[in-house]
Short mmCIF file of C-alpha atoms in Angstrom, two decimals:
data_model
loop_
_atom_site.label_atom_id
_atom_site.label_comp_id
_atom_site.label_asym_id
_atom_site.label_seq_id
_atom_site.Cartn_x
_atom_site.Cartn_y
_atom_site.Cartn_z
CA ASN P 1 10.88 39.60 87.52
CA ALA P 2 8.22 42.30 87.10
CA GLY P 3 10.55 44.83 88.78
CA VAL P 4 8.52 48.18 89.83
CA THR P 5 4.60 48.03 88.78
CA GLN P 6 2.14 51.36 89.36
CA THR P 7 -1.55 51.10 89.51
CA PRO P 8 -3.15 52.91 88.13
CA LYS P 9 -1.95 54.35 84.62
CA PHE P 10 -4.07 56.91 84.51
CA ARG P 11 -6.89 58.78 86.32
CA VAL P 12 -8.78 61.58 85.85
CA LEU P 13 -10.01 63.56 89.29
CA LYS P 14 -12.41 66.36 90.28
CA THR P 15 -10.96 68.74 92.67
CA GLY P 16 -11.57 67.94 96.25
CA GLN P 17 -11.78 63.79 95.50
CA SER P 18 -9.45 61.55 97.39
CA MET P 19 -7.16 58.43 95.52
CA THR P 20 -4.67 56.03 96.25
CA LEU P 21 -1.78 55.11 94.10
CA LEU P 22 -0.40 51.93 94.26
CA CYS P 23 3.45 50.99 93.99
CA ALA P 24 4.61 47.58 94.32
CA GLN P 25 8.16 45.95 93.72
CA ASP P 26 9.18 42.43 93.49
CA MET P 27 13.10 42.81 94.21
CA ASN P 28 13.16 43.15 97.58
CA HIS P 29 14.33 46.46 98.05
CA GLU P 30 14.61 48.21 101.26
CA TYR P 31 14.13 51.75 99.98
CA MET P 32 11.28 53.02 98.03
CA TYR P 33 10.31 56.62 96.83
CA TRP P 34 7.38 58.79 94.96
CA TYR P 35 8.36 61.41 92.79
CA ARG P 36 6.50 63.60 90.38
CA GLN P 37 7.60 65.14 87.27
CA ASP P 38 5.96 68.29 85.84
CA PRO P 39 6.78 69.66 82.19
CA GLY P 40 10.09 71.46 82.34
CA MET P 41 10.55 70.42 85.41
CA GLY P 42 13.22 66.88 86.60
CA LEU P 43 12.13 64.69 88.95
CA ARG P 44 11.14 65.84 92.74
CA LEU P 45 10.65 63.83 95.69
CA ILE P 46 7.28 63.83 97.03
CA HIS P 47 8.12 61.01 100.09
CA TYR P 48 10.39 58.30 100.63
CA SER P 49 10.68 55.16 102.87
CA VAL P 50 13.88 53.35 104.10
CA GLY P 51 12.06 50.26 105.26
CA GLU P 52 8.89 48.58 106.37
CA GLY P 53 6.62 50.77 108.54
CA THR P 54 8.89 53.88 107.85
CA THR P 55 8.21 56.86 105.97
CA ALA P 56 9.84 60.54 105.52
CA LYS P 57 8.95 63.77 103.49
CA GLY P 58 10.95 64.45 100.39
CA GLU P 59 11.13 67.81 98.79
CA VAL P 60 7.47 68.45 97.93
CA PRO P 61 5.37 66.67 100.42
CA ASP P 62 2.27 69.11 100.78
CA GLY P 63 -0.77 67.31 100.15
CA TYR P 64 0.20 64.02 99.90
CA ASN P 65 0.41 61.11 102.82
CA VAL P 66 2.41 57.55 102.08
CA SER P 67 1.93 54.50 103.94
CA ARG P 68 4.51 51.27 103.94
CA LEU P 69 2.95 48.88 105.45
CA LYS P 70 4.48 45.99 104.08
CA LYS P 71 8.31 45.99 102.62
CA GLN P 72 7.11 45.45 98.78
CA ASN P 73 4.40 48.54 98.88
CA PHE P 74 4.41 51.95 99.09
CA LEU P 75 0.95 54.00 98.82
CA LEU P 76 1.02 57.48 97.64
CA GLY P 77 -2.84 59.14 99.04
CA LEU P 78 -3.95 62.71 98.05
CA GLU P 79 -6.79 63.50 100.45
CA SER P 80 -8.13 66.55 98.86
CA ALA P 81 -6.90 66.50 95.18
CA ALA P 82 -6.02 70.00 93.48
CA PRO P 83 -5.50 70.85 90.18
CA SER P 84 -1.88 71.79 91.32
CA GLN P 85 -1.39 67.73 91.74
CA THR P 86 -1.94 67.25 88.22
CA SER P 87 1.29 65.42 87.18
CA VAL P 88 2.97 62.31 86.50
CA TYR P 89 4.00 60.03 89.24
CA PHE P 90 6.94 57.97 89.07
CA CYS P 91 7.38 55.31 92.07
CA ALA P 92 10.91 53.66 92.48
CA SER P 93 12.64 51.30 94.58
CA SER P 94 16.62 50.70 95.10
CA TYR P 95 18.88 48.88 97.68
CA SER P 96 21.64 51.27 97.56
CA ARG P 97 21.84 54.77 98.08
CA ALA P 98 21.77 55.73 94.38
CA ARG P 99 20.74 53.67 91.95
CA LYS P 100 16.77 53.64 91.59
CA PHE P 101 14.37 51.49 89.71
CA PHE P 102 11.28 53.10 88.75
CA GLY P 103 7.86 52.36 87.61
CA PRO P 104 6.24 53.48 84.15
CA GLY P 105 4.21 56.04 86.10
CA THR P 106 0.75 57.17 86.52
CA ARG P 107 -0.57 60.14 84.83
CA LEU P 108 -3.03 62.03 86.87
CA THR P 109 -5.36 64.98 86.02
CA VAL P 110 -7.19 66.98 88.56
CA LEU P 111 -10.04 69.13 86.98
CA ASP Z 1 17.77 77.27 93.70
CA GLN Z 2 18.50 74.68 91.36
CA GLN Z 3 21.23 72.35 92.33
CA VAL Z 4 21.71 70.19 89.50
CA LYS Z 5 21.43 72.24 86.31
CA GLN Z 6 20.98 70.87 82.54
CA ASN Z 7 20.98 74.17 80.53
CA SER Z 8 20.22 72.32 77.09
CA PRO Z 9 16.75 71.76 77.25
CA SER Z 10 17.38 69.64 73.79
CA LEU Z 11 20.05 68.70 71.51
CA SER Z 12 19.81 67.44 68.01
CA VAL Z 13 22.76 64.97 66.64
CA GLN Z 14 23.09 63.00 63.30
CA GLU Z 15 23.38 59.20 63.60
CA GLY Z 16 26.69 58.05 63.76
CA ARG Z 17 28.09 61.49 65.44
CA ILE Z 18 28.49 61.89 69.25
CA SER Z 19 26.37 63.08 71.44
CA ILE Z 20 27.55 65.21 74.49
CA LEU Z 21 25.09 66.26 77.16
CA ASN Z 22 26.08 68.36 79.87
CA CYS Z 23 25.02 68.86 83.76
CA ASP Z 24 26.42 71.29 85.97
CA TYR Z 25 26.10 71.30 89.78
CA THR Z 26 26.43 73.88 92.84
CA ASN Z 27 26.53 71.53 95.68
CA SER Z 28 29.92 70.49 96.69
CA MET Z 29 28.68 67.80 99.18
CA PHE Z 30 27.50 65.93 96.07
CA ASP Z 31 29.95 62.63 95.59
CA TYR Z 32 27.62 60.53 93.28
CA PHE Z 33 25.85 61.48 89.82
CA LEU Z 34 24.24 59.17 87.67
CA TRP Z 35 22.48 59.43 84.21
CA TYR Z 36 18.82 58.32 83.66
CA LYS Z 37 17.24 57.98 80.22
CA LYS Z 38 13.86 58.23 80.01
CA TYR Z 39 11.27 57.33 76.71
CA PRO Z 40 7.96 59.04 76.56
CA ALA Z 41 5.19 57.01 78.96
CA GLU Z 42 7.87 54.58 80.41
CA GLY Z 43 9.53 55.50 83.84
CA PRO Z 44 13.39 56.53 83.78
CA THR Z 45 16.36 53.63 83.50
CA PHE Z 46 19.50 54.08 84.69
CA LEU Z 47 22.24 54.56 82.44
CA ILE Z 48 25.45 54.99 83.77
CA SER Z 49 27.25 56.75 86.62
CA ILE Z 50 30.38 57.96 88.58
CA SER Z 51 31.87 58.52 91.93
CA SER Z 52 33.64 61.50 92.66
CA ILE Z 53 36.52 59.57 93.49
CA LYS Z 54 36.94 58.95 89.50
CA ASP Z 55 36.90 61.31 86.63
CA LYS Z 56 35.56 58.92 83.68
CA ASN Z 57 33.42 56.22 83.56
CA GLU Z 58 32.95 53.78 80.37
CA ASP Z 59 30.19 51.73 79.52
CA GLY Z 60 29.83 50.53 75.82
CA ARG Z 61 28.67 53.99 73.86
CA PHE Z 62 28.32 55.88 76.60
CA THR Z 63 30.98 57.68 79.17
CA VAL Z 64 30.57 60.14 81.76
CA PHE Z 65 33.28 62.78 82.37
CA LEU Z 66 33.27 64.40 85.59
CA ASN Z 67 35.43 67.82 86.74
CA LYS Z 68 34.84 68.30 89.98
CA SER Z 69 36.55 71.88 90.25
CA ALA Z 70 34.45 72.89 87.76
CA LYS Z 71 31.35 71.04 89.07
CA HIS Z 72 30.54 69.86 85.81
CA LEU Z 73 29.93 66.47 84.22
CA SER Z 74 28.85 65.36 80.65
CA LEU Z 75 27.35 62.28 78.97
CA HIS Z 76 29.37 61.43 75.86
CA ILE Z 77 27.09 58.79 73.30
CA VAL Z 78 29.68 57.51 70.51
CA PRO Z 79 28.02 56.63 67.92
CA SER Z 80 24.83 57.82 68.54
CA GLN Z 81 21.79 55.62 66.98
CA PRO Z 82 18.13 56.80 66.76
CA GLY Z 83 17.52 54.49 69.49
CA ASP Z 84 19.26 56.93 71.88
CA SER Z 85 16.46 59.63 71.19
CA ALA Z 86 14.91 60.08 74.44
CA VAL Z 87 15.03 62.35 77.44
CA TYR Z 88 18.46 62.39 79.32
CA PHE Z 89 18.64 63.52 83.19
CA CYS Z 90 21.45 64.24 84.85
CA ALA Z 91 21.07 63.25 88.86
CA ALA Z 92 23.08 63.65 92.05
CA SER Z 93 23.38 62.41 95.51
CA PRO Z 94 25.32 64.01 98.42
CA TYR Z 95 27.62 62.34 100.76
CA GLY Z 96 25.82 60.75 103.50
CA GLY Z 97 22.29 61.68 101.65
CA SER Z 98 19.23 60.59 103.74
CA GLN Z 99 18.46 57.09 102.51
CA GLY Z 100 19.62 57.39 98.80
CA ASN Z 101 17.85 60.75 97.96
CA LEU Z 102 18.48 61.83 94.68
CA ILE Z 103 18.82 65.78 93.08
CA PHE Z 104 17.69 65.91 89.49
CA GLY Z 105 18.22 68.19 86.65
CA LYS Z 106 15.31 69.24 84.40
CA GLY Z 107 16.20 66.85 81.84
CA THR Z 108 17.96 67.45 77.71
CA LYS Z 109 15.95 65.86 75.03
CA LEU Z 110 18.36 64.28 72.26
CA SER Z 111 16.87 63.80 69.22
CA VAL Z 112 19.38 61.38 66.92
CA LYS Z 113 18.21 61.84 63.19
CA PRO Z 114 19.06 59.16 60.31
#
């Protein structure tokens, strides 16, 4: 099992560009999440999904959109990237309300 | 308002000694607590958890203690090993919290010196 995988691992964008981060899990988990981690901060929840076709906002959703068209995939989109979105993005999945399995992260820089 | 606080950004310990990482929380609705460990350039990995109905949970060298009245939990690592050097995040889940959302602390960087 690959667990949780994220694509790409690194990306540099210019302000105003758009991109999509892909998260895939092979554990048949219902719940999937997108977090961001900034220096000196803990992980903050951007959006999450409780099942295929559902999404919901987390703590810091502004500037991001998500889609969960298939159970195993959770996409995070940035329509118009801003320097404040420079961060490390982690996807996670879980089968219970608590324990989560995290992907390796995507390091995004917005110039 | 930070609901989960890890007031020590870093901790340095000698190999073989005990490491104690602390975490405080403010929300009395939290009823499930977890510790995650994170190495550089990797995602966090689950370490140990504790439910609010317990005050201690042990897994090998790792023990988590929960003091509900003080809204405080701690992670003990005995004995500490150089491979334990990582950032440790405390996280909490509220009772009935929507779909398993976790609130994370800012992390404590543990350095175990040989």
